[in-house]
mmCIF file of C-alpha atoms in Angstrom:
data_model
loop_
_atom_site.group_PDB
_atom_site.id
_atom_site.type_symbol
_atom_site.label_atom_id
_atom_site.label_comp_id
_atom_site.label_asym_id
_atom_site.label_seq_id
_atom_site.Cartn_x
_atom_site.Cartn_y
_atom_site.Cartn_z
ATOM 1 C CA UNK A 1 -6.625 57.153 50.282
ATOM 2 C CA UNK A 2 -8.775 54.674 52.138
ATOM 3 C CA UNK A 3 -9.680 51.181 50.969
ATOM 4 C CA UNK A 4 -13.056 50.982 49.421
ATOM 5 C CA UNK A 5 -15.399 48.312 50.846
ATOM 6 C CA UNK A 6 -16.259 45.461 48.482
ATOM 7 C CA UNK A 7 -19.991 45.686 49.109
ATOM 8 C CA UNK A 8 -21.824 48.622 50.442
ATOM 9 C CA UNK A 9 -24.147 47.925 53.338
ATOM 10 C CA UNK A 10 -27.226 48.418 51.197
ATOM 11 C CA UNK A 11 -26.023 45.979 48.620
ATOM 12 C CA UNK A 12 -24.999 43.520 51.338
ATOM 13 C CA UNK A 13 -28.475 43.609 52.853
ATOM 14 C CA UNK A 14 -30.026 43.001 49.437
ATOM 15 C CA UNK A 15 -27.855 39.913 48.848
ATOM 16 C CA UNK A 16 -27.851 38.536 52.370
ATOM 17 C CA UNK A 17 -30.737 36.202 51.589
ATOM 18 C CA UNK A 18 -28.350 34.326 49.287
ATOM 19 C CA UNK A 19 -25.981 33.679 52.169
ATOM 20 C CA UNK A 20 -28.620 32.238 54.489
ATOM 21 C CA UNK A 21 -28.582 28.524 55.115
ATOM 22 C CA UNK A 22 -31.333 26.617 53.366
ATOM 23 C CA UNK A 23 -33.690 24.333 55.204
ATOM 24 C CA UNK A 24 -32.082 21.198 53.690
ATOM 25 C CA UNK A 25 -29.326 19.761 55.813
ATOM 26 C CA UNK A 26 -26.036 19.261 54.015
ATOM 27 C CA UNK A 27 -24.157 15.990 54.425
ATOM 28 C CA UNK A 28 -20.915 16.185 56.348
ATOM 29 C CA UNK A 29 -17.792 16.519 54.234
ATOM 30 C CA UNK A 30 -16.389 13.215 55.554
ATOM 31 C CA UNK A 31 -19.309 11.274 54.045
ATOM 32 C CA UNK A 32 -18.661 12.869 50.657
ATOM 33 C CA UNK A 33 -15.060 11.689 50.719
ATOM 34 C CA UNK A 34 -15.859 8.144 51.920
ATOM 35 C CA UNK A 35 -15.230 5.378 49.379
ATOM 36 C CA UNK A 36 -18.267 4.179 47.530
ATOM 37 C CA UNK A 37 -19.479 0.726 48.420
ATOM 38 C CA UNK A 38 -21.985 -1.329 46.489
ATOM 39 C CA UNK A 39 -25.502 -1.151 47.857
ATOM 40 C CA UNK A 40 -26.807 -4.097 49.786
ATOM 41 C CA UNK A 41 -29.144 -6.488 47.911
ATOM 42 C CA UNK A 42 -32.044 -5.524 50.146
ATOM 43 C CA UNK A 43 -31.637 -1.843 49.251
ATOM 44 C CA UNK A 44 -31.667 -2.555 45.515
ATOM 45 C CA UNK A 45 -35.097 -1.816 44.013
ATOM 46 C CA UNK A 46 -34.683 -4.396 41.211
ATOM 47 C CA UNK A 47 -33.322 -7.918 40.732
ATOM 48 C CA UNK A 48 -30.744 -9.101 38.264
ATOM 49 C CA UNK A 49 -32.192 -11.715 35.954
ATOM 50 C CA UNK A 50 -30.024 -14.812 35.672
ATOM 51 C CA UNK A 51 -31.710 -15.906 32.424
ATOM 52 C CA UNK A 52 -30.162 -13.006 30.476
ATOM 53 C CA UNK A 53 -26.750 -14.073 29.141
ATOM 54 C CA UNK A 54 -23.824 -11.936 30.140
ATOM 55 C CA UNK A 55 -21.958 -10.228 27.326
ATOM 56 C CA UNK A 56 -18.384 -11.406 27.113
ATOM 57 C CA UNK A 57 -16.093 -8.548 26.070
ATOM 58 C CA UNK A 58 -13.307 -10.897 24.975
ATOM 59 C CA UNK A 59 -12.593 -11.071 21.246
ATOM 60 C CA UNK A 60 -12.876 -14.865 21.302
ATOM 61 C CA UNK A 61 -16.446 -14.711 22.553
ATOM 62 C CA UNK A 62 -19.027 -16.489 20.369
ATOM 63 C CA UNK A 63 -21.422 -13.643 21.095
ATOM 64 C CA UNK A 64 -19.120 -11.132 19.432
ATOM 65 C CA UNK A 65 -20.139 -10.411 15.857
ATOM 66 C CA UNK A 66 -17.415 -11.243 13.365
ATOM 67 C CA UNK A 67 -16.680 -9.034 10.387
ATOM 68 C CA UNK A 68 -17.327 -10.582 7.029
ATOM 69 C CA UNK A 69 -14.226 -10.680 4.889
ATOM 70 C CA UNK A 70 -14.363 -10.448 1.168
ATOM 71 C CA UNK A 71 -12.928 -13.517 -0.481
ATOM 72 C CA UNK A 72 -9.536 -12.941 -2.025
ATOM 73 C CA UNK A 73 -9.259 -13.022 -5.748
ATOM 74 C CA UNK A 74 -7.111 -15.831 -7.056
ATOM 75 C CA UNK A 75 -3.552 -14.776 -7.729
ATOM 76 C CA UNK A 76 -2.776 -14.389 -11.415
ATOM 77 C CA UNK A 77 0.187 -16.270 -12.806
ATOM 78 C CA UNK A 78 3.100 -13.992 -13.657
ATOM 79 C CA UNK A 79 3.339 -15.539 -17.110
ATOM 80 C CA UNK A 80 1.375 -18.048 -19.173
ATOM 81 C CA UNK A 81 3.336 -20.083 -21.713
ATOM 82 C CA UNK A 82 1.392 -21.547 -24.647
ATOM 83 C CA UNK A 83 1.961 -25.134 -25.799
ATOM 84 C CA UNK A 84 3.772 -23.989 -28.963
ATOM 85 C CA UNK A 85 6.108 -21.725 -26.942
ATOM 86 C CA UNK A 86 6.732 -24.509 -24.396
ATOM 87 C CA UNK A 87 7.718 -26.919 -27.176
ATOM 88 C CA UNK A 88 10.159 -24.347 -28.594
ATOM 89 C CA UNK A 89 11.634 -23.636 -25.122
ATOM 90 C CA UNK A 90 12.146 -27.376 -24.508
ATOM 91 C CA UNK A 91 13.924 -27.661 -27.882
ATOM 92 C CA UNK A 92 16.182 -24.693 -27.024
ATOM 93 C CA UNK A 93 16.954 -26.104 -23.553
ATOM 94 C CA UNK A 94 17.904 -29.514 -24.980
ATOM 95 C CA UNK A 95 20.279 -27.902 -27.534
ATOM 96 C CA UNK A 96 21.907 -25.561 -24.968
ATOM 97 C CA UNK A 97 25.382 -26.173 -23.547
ATOM 98 C CA UNK A 98 25.439 -27.278 -19.936
ATOM 99 C CA UNK A 99 22.246 -28.286 -18.230
ATOM 100 C CA UNK A 100 19.940 -25.236 -17.899
ATOM 101 C CA UNK A 101 17.020 -25.517 -15.468
ATOM 102 C CA UNK A 102 14.781 -23.238 -17.509
ATOM 103 C CA UNK A 103 14.688 -19.749 -18.913
ATOM 104 C CA UNK A 104 15.000 -16.415 -17.126
ATOM 105 C CA UNK A 105 12.629 -13.666 -18.222
ATOM 106 C CA UNK A 106 13.299 -10.002 -17.526
ATOM 107 C CA UNK A 107 12.802 -6.526 -18.899
ATOM 108 C CA UNK A 108 15.444 -4.018 -19.929
ATOM 109 C CA UNK A 109 15.228 -0.297 -20.710
ATOM 110 C CA UNK A 110 15.759 0.007 -24.437
ATOM 111 C CA UNK A 111 13.961 0.495 -27.707
ATOM 112 C CA UNK A 112 11.842 3.396 -28.837
ATOM 113 C CA UNK A 113 9.086 2.869 -26.262
ATOM 114 C CA UNK A 114 10.955 2.158 -23.014
ATOM 115 C CA UNK A 115 11.098 -1.553 -22.098
ATOM 116 C CA UNK A 116 11.879 -4.744 -23.963
ATOM 117 C CA UNK A 117 11.849 -8.395 -22.920
ATOM 118 C CA UNK A 118 15.045 -10.360 -22.249
ATOM 119 C CA UNK A 119 15.362 -14.158 -22.313
ATOM 120 C CA UNK A 120 18.391 -16.020 -20.932
ATOM 121 C CA UNK A 121 19.173 -19.555 -19.849
ATOM 122 C CA UNK A 122 18.922 -20.176 -16.090
ATOM 123 C CA UNK A 123 21.624 -22.571 -14.868
ATOM 124 C CA UNK A 124 20.796 -22.117 -11.177
ATOM 125 C CA UNK A 125 17.761 -21.077 -9.180
ATOM 126 C CA UNK A 126 18.041 -17.320 -8.560
ATOM 127 C CA UNK A 127 17.005 -16.639 -4.929
ATOM 128 C CA UNK A 128 14.792 -13.575 -5.546
ATOM 129 C CA UNK A 129 13.255 -14.626 -8.842
ATOM 130 C CA UNK A 130 9.689 -15.871 -9.129
ATOM 131 C CA UNK A 131 9.801 -19.556 -10.081
ATOM 132 C CA UNK A 132 6.934 -20.388 -12.455
ATOM 133 C CA UNK A 133 6.416 -23.997 -13.459
ATOM 134 C CA UNK A 134 3.967 -24.056 -16.339
ATOM 135 C CA UNK A 135 1.468 -26.876 -16.907
ATOM 136 C CA UNK A 136 3.556 -27.718 -19.997
ATOM 137 C CA UNK A 137 6.525 -28.618 -17.761
ATOM 138 C CA UNK A 138 8.703 -25.589 -18.570
ATOM 139 C CA UNK A 139 10.335 -23.607 -15.748
ATOM 140 C CA UNK A 140 10.386 -19.840 -16.172
ATOM 141 C CA UNK A 141 12.223 -17.635 -13.673
ATOM 142 C CA UNK A 142 10.917 -14.052 -13.628
ATOM 143 C CA UNK A 143 13.268 -11.309 -12.439
ATOM 144 C CA UNK A 144 11.910 -9.231 -9.509
ATOM 145 C CA UNK A 145 12.228 -5.955 -11.457
ATOM 146 C CA UNK A 146 10.156 -7.409 -14.290
ATOM 147 C CA UNK A 147 7.455 -9.049 -12.192
ATOM 148 C CA UNK A 148 5.067 -6.099 -11.926
ATOM 149 C CA UNK A 149 5.549 -5.199 -15.590
ATOM 150 C CA UNK A 150 4.679 -8.611 -16.975
ATOM 151 C CA UNK A 151 2.161 -10.163 -14.574
ATOM 152 C CA UNK A 152 -0.563 -11.830 -16.635
ATOM 153 C CA UNK A 153 1.487 -11.886 -19.859
ATOM 154 C CA UNK A 154 0.953 -14.677 -22.404
ATOM 155 C CA UNK A 155 4.136 -15.899 -24.089
ATOM 156 C CA UNK A 156 3.763 -17.510 -27.515
ATOM 157 C CA UNK A 157 5.995 -18.703 -30.366
ATOM 158 C CA UNK A 158 5.098 -17.534 -33.865
ATOM 159 C CA UNK A 159 6.680 -18.555 -37.159
ATOM 160 C CA UNK A 160 5.929 -17.158 -40.605
ATOM 161 C CA UNK A 161 7.798 -16.850 -43.913
ATOM 162 C CA UNK A 162 10.014 -13.993 -42.660
ATOM 163 C CA UNK A 163 10.345 -14.375 -38.883
ATOM 164 C CA UNK A 164 10.334 -16.876 -36.070
ATOM 165 C CA UNK A 165 10.083 -15.267 -32.617
ATOM 166 C CA UNK A 166 8.572 -15.328 -29.155
ATOM 167 C CA UNK A 167 5.669 -12.904 -28.825
ATOM 168 C CA UNK A 168 4.280 -11.452 -25.610
ATOM 169 C CA UNK A 169 0.681 -10.371 -25.095
ATOM 170 C CA UNK A 170 0.935 -8.132 -22.041
ATOM 171 C CA UNK A 171 -2.316 -6.832 -20.451
ATOM 172 C CA UNK A 172 -0.300 -4.179 -18.531
ATOM 173 C CA UNK A 173 1.185 -2.644 -21.677
ATOM 174 C CA UNK A 174 -0.031 0.899 -22.370
ATOM 175 C CA UNK A 175 1.573 1.061 -25.791
ATOM 176 C CA UNK A 176 4.088 -0.541 -28.137
ATOM 177 C CA UNK A 177 6.414 0.796 -30.762
ATOM 178 C CA UNK A 178 5.645 0.169 -34.426
ATOM 179 C CA UNK A 179 8.119 -2.679 -34.789
ATOM 180 C CA UNK A 180 6.887 -4.411 -31.603
ATOM 181 C CA UNK A 181 10.389 -4.435 -30.095
ATOM 182 C CA UNK A 182 9.546 -2.410 -26.959
ATOM 183 C CA UNK A 183 6.549 -1.505 -24.805
ATOM 184 C CA UNK A 184 5.405 0.941 -22.126
ATOM 185 C CA UNK A 185 3.768 0.072 -18.819
#
């Protein structure tokens, strides 16, 4: 079995015009591999205008357009204590044994609806607690676990013929039980 030629002679003759050298001279390979150099100023067909300011790519450039930031909303107080509640807290703090700094507010899982408020005397500054000094002069320490549940809550003191208690108006509360002892966030 003999090797078959790649192109027959007739086909080679038909395609030989493609192999002929064109009339344009090709540059030598060495000039294609030479490093590029900037053209001389005389060979440049245009001039650079010095009156056009250069664009500074640095972020500190005054020419760089700054993004507009939305103003931050003011941070809501974790708890607001009414004047009546502050007066009652001051009375409780003055009657307490020892020298409490303020009250400590937290939440605990209990009741028919999930969470209920806890109030204790604070004899030292807890390191992780949120320290809230109200305009009435009362210090309230909010436990970290309770902070997101009670942010924006208004604490009040209400007295009537049957009860005397602190009440909490919580904007985060999704529901309360019928007796008002517990709430859901």
